[in-house]
Short mmCIF file of C-alpha atoms in Angstrom, two decimals:
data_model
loop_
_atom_site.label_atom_id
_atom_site.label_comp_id
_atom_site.label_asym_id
_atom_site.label_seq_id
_atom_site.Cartn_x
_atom_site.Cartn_y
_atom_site.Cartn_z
CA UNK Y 138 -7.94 1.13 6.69
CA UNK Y 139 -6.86 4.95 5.88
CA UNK Y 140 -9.28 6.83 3.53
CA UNK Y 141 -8.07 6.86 0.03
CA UNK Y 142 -5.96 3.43 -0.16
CA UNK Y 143 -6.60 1.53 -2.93
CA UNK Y 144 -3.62 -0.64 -2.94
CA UNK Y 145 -2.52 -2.59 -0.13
CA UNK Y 146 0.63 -5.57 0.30
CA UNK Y 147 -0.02 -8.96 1.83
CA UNK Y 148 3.17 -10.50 2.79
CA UNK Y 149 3.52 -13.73 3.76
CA UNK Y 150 6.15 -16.16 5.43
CA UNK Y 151 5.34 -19.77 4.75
CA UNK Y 152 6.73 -23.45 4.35
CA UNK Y 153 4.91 -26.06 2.94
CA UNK Y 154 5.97 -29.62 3.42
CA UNK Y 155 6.71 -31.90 0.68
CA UNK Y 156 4.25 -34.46 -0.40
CA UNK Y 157 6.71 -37.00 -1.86
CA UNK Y 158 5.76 -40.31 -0.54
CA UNK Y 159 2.87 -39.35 1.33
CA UNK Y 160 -0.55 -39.53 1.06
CA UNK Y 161 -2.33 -38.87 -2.70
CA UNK Y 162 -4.28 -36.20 -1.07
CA UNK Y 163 -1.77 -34.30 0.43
CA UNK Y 164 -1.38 -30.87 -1.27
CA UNK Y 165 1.61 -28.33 -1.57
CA UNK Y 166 -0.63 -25.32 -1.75
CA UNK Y 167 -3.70 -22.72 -0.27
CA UNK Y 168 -4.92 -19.91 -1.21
CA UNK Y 169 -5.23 -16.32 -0.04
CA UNK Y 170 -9.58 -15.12 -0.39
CA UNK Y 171 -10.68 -11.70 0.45
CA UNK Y 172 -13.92 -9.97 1.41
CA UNK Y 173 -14.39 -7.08 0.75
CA UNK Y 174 -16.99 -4.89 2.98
CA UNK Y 175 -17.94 -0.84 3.75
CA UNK Y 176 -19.00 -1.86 7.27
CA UNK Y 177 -17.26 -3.59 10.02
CA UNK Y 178 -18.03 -7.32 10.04
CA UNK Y 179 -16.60 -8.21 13.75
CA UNK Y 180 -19.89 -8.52 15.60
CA UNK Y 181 -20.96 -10.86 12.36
CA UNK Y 182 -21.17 -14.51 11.96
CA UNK Y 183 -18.54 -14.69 9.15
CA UNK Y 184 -18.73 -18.14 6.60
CA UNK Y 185 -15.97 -19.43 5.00
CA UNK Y 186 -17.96 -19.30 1.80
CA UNK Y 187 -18.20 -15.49 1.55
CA UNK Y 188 -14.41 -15.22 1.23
CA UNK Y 189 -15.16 -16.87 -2.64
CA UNK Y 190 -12.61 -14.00 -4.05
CA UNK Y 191 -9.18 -16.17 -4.64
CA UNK Y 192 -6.21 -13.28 -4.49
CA UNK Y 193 -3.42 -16.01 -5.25
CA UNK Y 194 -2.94 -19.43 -5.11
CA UNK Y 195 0.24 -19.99 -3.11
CA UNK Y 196 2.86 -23.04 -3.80
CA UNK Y 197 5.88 -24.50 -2.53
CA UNK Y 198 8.64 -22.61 -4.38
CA UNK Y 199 10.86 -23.80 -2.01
CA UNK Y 200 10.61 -27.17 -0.73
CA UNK Y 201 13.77 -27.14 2.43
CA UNK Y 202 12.82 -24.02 3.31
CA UNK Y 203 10.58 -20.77 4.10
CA UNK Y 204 8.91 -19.44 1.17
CA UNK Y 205 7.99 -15.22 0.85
CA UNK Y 206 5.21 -14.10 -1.30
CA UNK Y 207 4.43 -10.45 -1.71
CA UNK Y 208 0.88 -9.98 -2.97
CA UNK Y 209 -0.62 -6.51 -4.21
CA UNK Y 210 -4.05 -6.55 -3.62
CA UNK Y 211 -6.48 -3.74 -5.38
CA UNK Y 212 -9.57 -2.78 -2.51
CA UNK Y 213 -12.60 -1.24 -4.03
CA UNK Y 214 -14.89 -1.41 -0.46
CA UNK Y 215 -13.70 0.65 2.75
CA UNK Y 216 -12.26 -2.40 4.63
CA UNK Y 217 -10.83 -6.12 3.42
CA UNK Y 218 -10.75 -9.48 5.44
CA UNK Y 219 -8.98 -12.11 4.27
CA UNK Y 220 -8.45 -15.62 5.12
CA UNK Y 221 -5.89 -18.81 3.93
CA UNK Y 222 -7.42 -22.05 2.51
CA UNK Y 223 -6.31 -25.22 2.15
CA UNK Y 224 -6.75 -28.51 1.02
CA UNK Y 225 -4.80 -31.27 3.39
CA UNK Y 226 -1.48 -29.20 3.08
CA UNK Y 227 0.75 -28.97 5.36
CA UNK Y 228 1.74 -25.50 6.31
CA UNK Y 229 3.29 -23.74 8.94
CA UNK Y 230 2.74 -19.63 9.11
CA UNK Y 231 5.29 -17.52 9.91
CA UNK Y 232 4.10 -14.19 9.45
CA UNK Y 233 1.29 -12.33 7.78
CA UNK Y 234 1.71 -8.49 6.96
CA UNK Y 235 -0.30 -6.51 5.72
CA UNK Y 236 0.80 -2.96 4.25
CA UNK Y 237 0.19 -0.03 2.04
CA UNK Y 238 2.43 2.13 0.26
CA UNK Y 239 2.76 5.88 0.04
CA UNK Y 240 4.27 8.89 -1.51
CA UNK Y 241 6.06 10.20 1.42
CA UNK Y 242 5.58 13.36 2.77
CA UNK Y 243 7.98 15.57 0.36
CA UNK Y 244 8.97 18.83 -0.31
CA UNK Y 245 10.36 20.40 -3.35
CA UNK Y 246 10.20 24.23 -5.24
CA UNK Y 247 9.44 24.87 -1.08
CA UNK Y 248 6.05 23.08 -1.36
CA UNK Y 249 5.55 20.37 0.83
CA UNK Y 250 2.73 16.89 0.57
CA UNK Y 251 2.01 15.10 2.91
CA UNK Y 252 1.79 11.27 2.54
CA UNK Y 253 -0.68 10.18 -0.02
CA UNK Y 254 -1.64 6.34 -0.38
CA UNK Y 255 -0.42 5.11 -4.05
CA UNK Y 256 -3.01 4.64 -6.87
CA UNK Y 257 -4.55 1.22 -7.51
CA UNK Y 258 -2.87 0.90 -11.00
CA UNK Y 259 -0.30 2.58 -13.30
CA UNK Y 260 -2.75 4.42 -14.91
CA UNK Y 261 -3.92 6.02 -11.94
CA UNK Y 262 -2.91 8.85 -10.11
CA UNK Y 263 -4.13 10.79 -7.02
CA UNK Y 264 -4.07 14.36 -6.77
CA UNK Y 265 -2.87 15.81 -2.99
CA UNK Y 266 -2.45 19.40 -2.62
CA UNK Y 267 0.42 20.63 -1.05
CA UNK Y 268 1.59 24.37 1.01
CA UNK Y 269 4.43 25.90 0.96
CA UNK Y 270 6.65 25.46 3.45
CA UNK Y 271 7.68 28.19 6.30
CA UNK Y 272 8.41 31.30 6.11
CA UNK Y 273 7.48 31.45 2.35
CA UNK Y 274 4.56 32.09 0.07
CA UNK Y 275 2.94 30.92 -3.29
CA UNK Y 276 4.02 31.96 -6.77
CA UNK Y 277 1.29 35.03 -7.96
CA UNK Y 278 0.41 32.82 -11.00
CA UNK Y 279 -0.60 29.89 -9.00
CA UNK Y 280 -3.74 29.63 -6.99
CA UNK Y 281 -3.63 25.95 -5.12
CA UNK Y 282 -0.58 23.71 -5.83
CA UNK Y 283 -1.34 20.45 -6.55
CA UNK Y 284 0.79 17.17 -7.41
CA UNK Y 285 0.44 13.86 -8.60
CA UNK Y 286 1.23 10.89 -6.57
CA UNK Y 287 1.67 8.27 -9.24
CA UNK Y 288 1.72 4.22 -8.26
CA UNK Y 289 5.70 4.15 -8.29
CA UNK Y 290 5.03 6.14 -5.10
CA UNK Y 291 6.83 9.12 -6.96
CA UNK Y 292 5.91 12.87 -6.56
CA UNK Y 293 5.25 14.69 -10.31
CA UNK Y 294 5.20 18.30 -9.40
CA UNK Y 295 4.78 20.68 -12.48
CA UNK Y 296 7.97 22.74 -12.97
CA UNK Y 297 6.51 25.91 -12.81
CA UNK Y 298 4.65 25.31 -9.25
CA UNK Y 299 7.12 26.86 -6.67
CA UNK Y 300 7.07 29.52 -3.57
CA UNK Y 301 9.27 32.03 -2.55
CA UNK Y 302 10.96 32.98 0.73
CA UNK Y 303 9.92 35.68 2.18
CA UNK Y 304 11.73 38.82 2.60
CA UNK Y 305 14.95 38.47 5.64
CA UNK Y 306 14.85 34.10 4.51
CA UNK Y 307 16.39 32.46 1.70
CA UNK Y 308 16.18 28.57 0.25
CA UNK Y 309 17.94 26.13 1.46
CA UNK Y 310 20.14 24.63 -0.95
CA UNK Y 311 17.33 21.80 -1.60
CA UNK Y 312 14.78 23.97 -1.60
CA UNK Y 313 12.84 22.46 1.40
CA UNK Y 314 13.37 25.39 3.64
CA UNK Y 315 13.43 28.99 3.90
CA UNK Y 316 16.80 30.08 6.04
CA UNK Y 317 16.71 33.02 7.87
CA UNK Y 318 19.66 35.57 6.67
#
């Protein structure tokens, strides 16, 4: 997993068959665990009892069909494992993604960020600093620019953080380049 992810997106593609007129035991559900870990586990003899952290119980929300769940999952450790339990149901798997999101490399006031992995929360926000593009340099008054990627995966650049084009360029008219004359 990248340094700095926090946040990551378990989608999964799933039926479950009904358990009208079948067996008292049959279920129409599982669950998602994780494990967390800093180290690899892969050369480890891995229990089903360590994964004993339930992300979401999963149901049948759709009982002719394939049902999609999209899961946020918050990662305190350096790496995640994760494994589907169930009880007599009868599933079939159709996919299993795992993803994280990012504010995308961006440029604006002819800085540019690269792509930052999204906070764990709303009330989080990770700092990235940014350069100015090509053929331009920073504002005097600013030493380092800095933005905010926030967990909407939105850039908040302060207003007053910009460079300039250097002499024989000009902006584009987004102000993501400097144009030669």
């Amino acid at each position: 997993m990248p340094p700095r992810v926090r946040t990551i997106d378990v989608t999964i593609v799933y039926s479950l068959k009904s358990c009208v007129g079948i067996d008292k035991n049959c279920s129409e559900e599982f669950s998602l665990n994780k494990l967390e870990a800093n180290k690899s586990l892969f050369h480890d003899h891995i229990t089903p009892d360590l994964f004993n952290d339930t992300v979401k119980i999963l149901k049948n929300k759709n009982p002719n069909g394939n049902n999609t769940e999209v899961i946020p999952v918050t990662i305190k450790a350096g790496g995640v494992y994760f494994a589907l339990s169930d009880k007599t149901a009868c599933q079939t798997l159709y996919s299993f993604e795992v993803s994280y999101r990012v504010c995308s490399k961006a440029g604006a006031n002819l800085l540019v960020f690269d792509n930052t992995p999204v906070p764990a929360s709303g009330s989080q926000k990770t700092v990235s600093s940014g350069r100015c593009v090509r053929n331009s340099v920073l504002a005097p008054n600013v030493s380092s620019p800095k933005a905010v990627c926030d967990s909407s995966e939105n850039w908040i650049v302060d207003s007053n953080l910009t460079c300039f084009c250097n002499p024989g360029y000009q902006p584009s008219t987004d102000f993501k380049l400097c144009l030669g004359k």
